mmCIF file of C-alpha atoms in Angstrom:
data_model
loop_
_atom_site.group_PDB
_atom_site.id
_atom_site.type_symbol
_atom_site.label_atom_id
_atom_site.label_comp_id
_atom_site.label_asym_id
_atom_site.label_seq_id
_atom_site.Cartn_x
_atom_site.Cartn_y
_atom_site.Cartn_z
ATOM 1 C CA MET A 18 8.811 -4.707 16.293
ATOM 2 C CA ASN A 19 8.611 -1.693 13.632
ATOM 3 C CA LEU A 20 9.551 -2.086 10.049
ATOM 4 C CA THR A 21 13.266 -1.759 9.509
ATOM 5 C CA ILE A 22 14.827 -0.054 6.465
ATOM 6 C CA ASP A 23 16.154 -3.318 5.372
ATOM 7 C CA GLN A 24 12.914 -4.774 5.307
ATOM 8 C CA SER A 25 11.226 -1.777 3.710
ATOM 9 C CA GLU A 26 13.921 -1.823 0.874
ATOM 10 C CA GLN A 27 13.325 -5.529 0.448
ATOM 11 C CA VAL A 28 9.605 -4.864 0.034
ATOM 12 C CA LEU A 29 10.243 -1.766 -2.373
ATOM 13 C CA GLU A 30 12.579 -3.806 -4.741
ATOM 14 C CA ALA A 31 10.166 -6.432 -4.933
ATOM 15 C CA ALA A 32 7.397 -4.371 -5.894
ATOM 16 C CA LYS A 33 9.410 -2.368 -8.277
ATOM 17 C CA ALA A 34 10.578 -5.820 -10.129
ATOM 18 C CA LYS A 35 6.825 -6.846 -10.339
ATOM 19 C CA SER A 36 6.106 -3.397 -11.726
ATOM 20 C CA LYS A 37 9.032 -3.815 -14.344
ATOM 21 C CA GLU A 38 7.735 -7.433 -15.280
ATOM 22 C CA ILE A 39 4.083 -6.140 -15.981
ATOM 23 C CA GLY A 40 5.379 -3.264 -17.848
ATOM 24 C CA VAL A 41 3.622 -0.390 -15.796
ATOM 25 C CA ALA A 42 5.398 2.491 -13.994
ATOM 26 C CA MET A 43 4.161 2.899 -10.466
ATOM 27 C CA ASN A 44 4.239 4.903 -7.462
ATOM 28 C CA ILE A 45 5.313 2.809 -4.512
ATOM 29 C CA ALA A 46 4.883 3.872 -0.795
ATOM 30 C CA ILE A 47 5.959 2.075 2.233
ATOM 31 C CA VAL A 48 4.597 3.213 5.808
ATOM 32 C CA ASP A 49 5.907 1.958 9.134
ATOM 33 C CA GLU A 50 3.812 0.549 11.879
ATOM 34 C CA GLY A 51 2.518 4.101 12.881
ATOM 35 C CA ALA A 52 1.666 4.707 9.255
ATOM 36 C CA ASN A 53 4.729 7.031 8.951
ATOM 37 C CA LEU A 54 6.113 7.370 5.463
ATOM 38 C CA LYS A 55 9.305 5.158 5.520
ATOM 39 C CA LEU A 56 10.207 4.774 1.730
ATOM 40 C CA PHE A 57 8.780 6.351 -1.386
ATOM 41 C CA LEU A 58 9.524 5.505 -5.099
ATOM 42 C CA ARG A 59 8.022 7.616 -8.276
ATOM 43 C CA MET A 60 9.392 5.221 -11.191
ATOM 44 C CA ASP A 61 10.163 7.028 -14.295
ATOM 45 C CA GLU A 62 7.232 7.693 -16.214
ATOM 46 C CA ALA A 63 4.779 6.915 -13.499
ATOM 47 C CA LEU A 64 1.580 9.286 -13.190
ATOM 48 C CA LEU A 65 2.187 12.365 -10.910
ATOM 49 C CA GLY A 66 -1.253 12.224 -9.390
ATOM 50 C CA CYS A 67 -0.796 8.549 -8.355
ATOM 51 C CA GLY A 68 2.033 9.333 -5.947
ATOM 52 C CA ASP A 69 -0.422 10.663 -3.269
ATOM 53 C CA ILE A 70 -2.917 7.850 -3.915
ATOM 54 C CA ALA A 71 0.100 5.139 -3.097
ATOM 55 C CA ILE A 72 0.656 6.856 0.076
ATOM 56 C CA LYS A 73 -2.721 7.029 0.852
ATOM 57 C CA LYS A 74 -3.434 3.420 0.211
ATOM 58 C CA ALA A 75 -0.601 2.292 2.380
ATOM 59 C CA LYS A 76 -1.858 4.762 5.337
ATOM 60 C CA THR A 77 -5.598 3.272 4.882
ATOM 61 C CA SER A 78 -4.636 -0.321 5.199
ATOM 62 C CA ARG A 79 -2.275 0.381 8.494
ATOM 63 C CA PHE A 80 -5.081 2.779 9.813
ATOM 64 C CA PHE A 81 -7.477 0.089 9.778
ATOM 65 C CA ASP A 82 -5.373 -3.081 9.613
ATOM 66 C CA ILE A 83 -6.856 -4.424 6.576
ATOM 67 C CA ASN A 84 -6.200 -4.362 2.749
ATOM 68 C CA SER A 85 -7.435 -1.099 0.996
ATOM 69 C CA GLY A 86 -9.357 -3.086 -1.198
ATOM 70 C CA GLU A 87 -11.345 -4.913 1.475
ATOM 71 C CA ILE A 88 -12.346 -1.412 3.108
ATOM 72 C CA GLY A 89 -13.735 -0.656 -0.299
ATOM 73 C CA LYS A 90 -16.176 -3.475 -0.219
ATOM 74 C CA LEU A 91 -17.410 -2.130 3.232
ATOM 75 C CA SER A 92 -17.601 1.521 2.296
ATOM 76 C CA GLN A 93 -20.111 1.116 -0.491
ATOM 77 C CA PRO A 94 -23.703 2.763 -0.112
ATOM 78 C CA GLY A 95 -25.479 0.893 2.707
ATOM 79 C CA GLY A 96 -22.141 -0.640 3.928
ATOM 80 C CA SER A 97 -21.001 -0.428 7.614
ATOM 81 C CA LEU A 98 -18.117 1.834 6.532
ATOM 82 C CA TYR A 99 -19.813 4.075 3.974
ATOM 83 C CA ASN A 100 -17.896 7.656 3.525
ATOM 84 C CA ILE A 101 -14.987 6.363 5.618
ATOM 85 C CA GLU A 102 -12.618 7.625 2.621
ATOM 86 C CA HIS A 103 -13.623 11.160 4.117
ATOM 87 C CA SER A 104 -12.100 10.612 7.540
ATOM 88 C CA ASN A 105 -8.269 10.806 8.379
ATOM 89 C CA GLY A 106 -7.562 13.631 5.925
ATOM 90 C CA GLY A 107 -8.787 11.439 3.133
ATOM 91 C CA LEU A 108 -8.308 7.530 2.534
ATOM 92 C CA ILE A 109 -8.302 5.491 -0.597
ATOM 93 C CA SER A 110 -10.706 2.506 -0.588
ATOM 94 C CA PHE A 111 -9.779 0.305 -3.579
ATOM 95 C CA ALA A 112 -7.348 -2.297 -3.955
ATOM 96 C CA GLY A 113 -3.354 -1.420 -3.884
ATOM 97 C CA GLY A 114 -2.850 -1.138 -0.259
ATOM 98 C CA VAL A 115 -1.729 -4.084 1.564
ATOM 99 C CA LEU A 116 -0.523 -4.893 5.110
ATOM 100 C CA LEU A 117 3.193 -5.843 5.779
ATOM 101 C CA LYS A 118 3.570 -8.572 8.534
ATOM 102 C CA ASP A 119 6.497 -9.975 10.198
ATOM 103 C CA ARG A 120 7.230 -13.788 10.614
ATOM 104 C CA ASN A 121 4.985 -13.966 13.669
ATOM 105 C CA ASN A 122 2.131 -12.356 11.606
ATOM 106 C CA LYS A 123 2.407 -9.111 13.485
ATOM 107 C CA ILE A 124 1.515 -6.054 11.412
ATOM 108 C CA ILE A 125 4.779 -3.846 11.097
ATOM 109 C CA GLY A 126 3.337 -1.496 8.295
ATOM 110 C CA ALA A 127 1.982 -1.436 4.777
ATOM 111 C CA ILE A 128 2.624 -0.912 1.210
ATOM 112 C CA GLY A 129 0.534 1.438 -1.262
ATOM 113 C CA VAL A 130 0.719 1.012 -5.079
ATOM 114 C CA SER A 131 -0.807 3.267 -7.713
ATOM 115 C CA GLY A 132 -0.026 3.648 -11.491
ATOM 116 C CA GLY A 133 -1.906 0.784 -13.264
ATOM 117 C CA SER A 134 -5.276 -0.440 -12.960
ATOM 118 C CA VAL A 135 -6.591 -1.413 -9.664
ATOM 119 C CA GLU A 136 -5.601 -4.976 -10.454
ATOM 120 C CA GLN A 137 -2.282 -4.272 -11.426
ATOM 121 C CA ASP A 138 -1.615 -2.058 -8.337
ATOM 122 C CA HIS A 139 -2.774 -4.967 -5.937
ATOM 123 C CA GLU A 140 -0.707 -7.467 -7.764
ATOM 124 C CA VAL A 141 2.571 -5.185 -7.357
ATOM 125 C CA ALA A 142 1.681 -4.403 -3.743
ATOM 126 C CA LEU A 143 1.346 -8.265 -3.125
ATOM 127 C CA ALA A 144 4.700 -8.928 -4.728
ATOM 128 C CA GLY A 145 6.287 -6.351 -2.229
ATOM 129 C CA ALA A 146 4.435 -7.710 0.747
ATOM 130 C CA ASN A 147 5.055 -11.318 -0.137
ATOM 131 C CA ALA A 148 8.822 -10.420 -0.190
ATOM 132 C CA LEU A 149 8.802 -10.371 3.819
#
């Protein structure tokens, strides 16, 4: 099953609510099972350059079926995925991209968030993912 628009909106609303709660304007991207952009929101005052980063975080997570922050750990010098961020038209290998799974734990998409600190981005992405 692919990510539905209703599920995408549910994820987006939860991430937006968390972003407002912590007081940081974010760019939030939702991609489907095929890593195609499903929804995107640039909150008022969110940094312009972070829109592309949010989309790439979501795609990175979905391309490799792992949260983007975990890829970052593996892509350090000497790591098994060193330089992976140069593949697939450019990836983002720090936290803020989180997989979206259905009730059967099947991956159906990913969320990418950018606009705050790496920790804030991850916190908002998790809030979105946990809404499913």
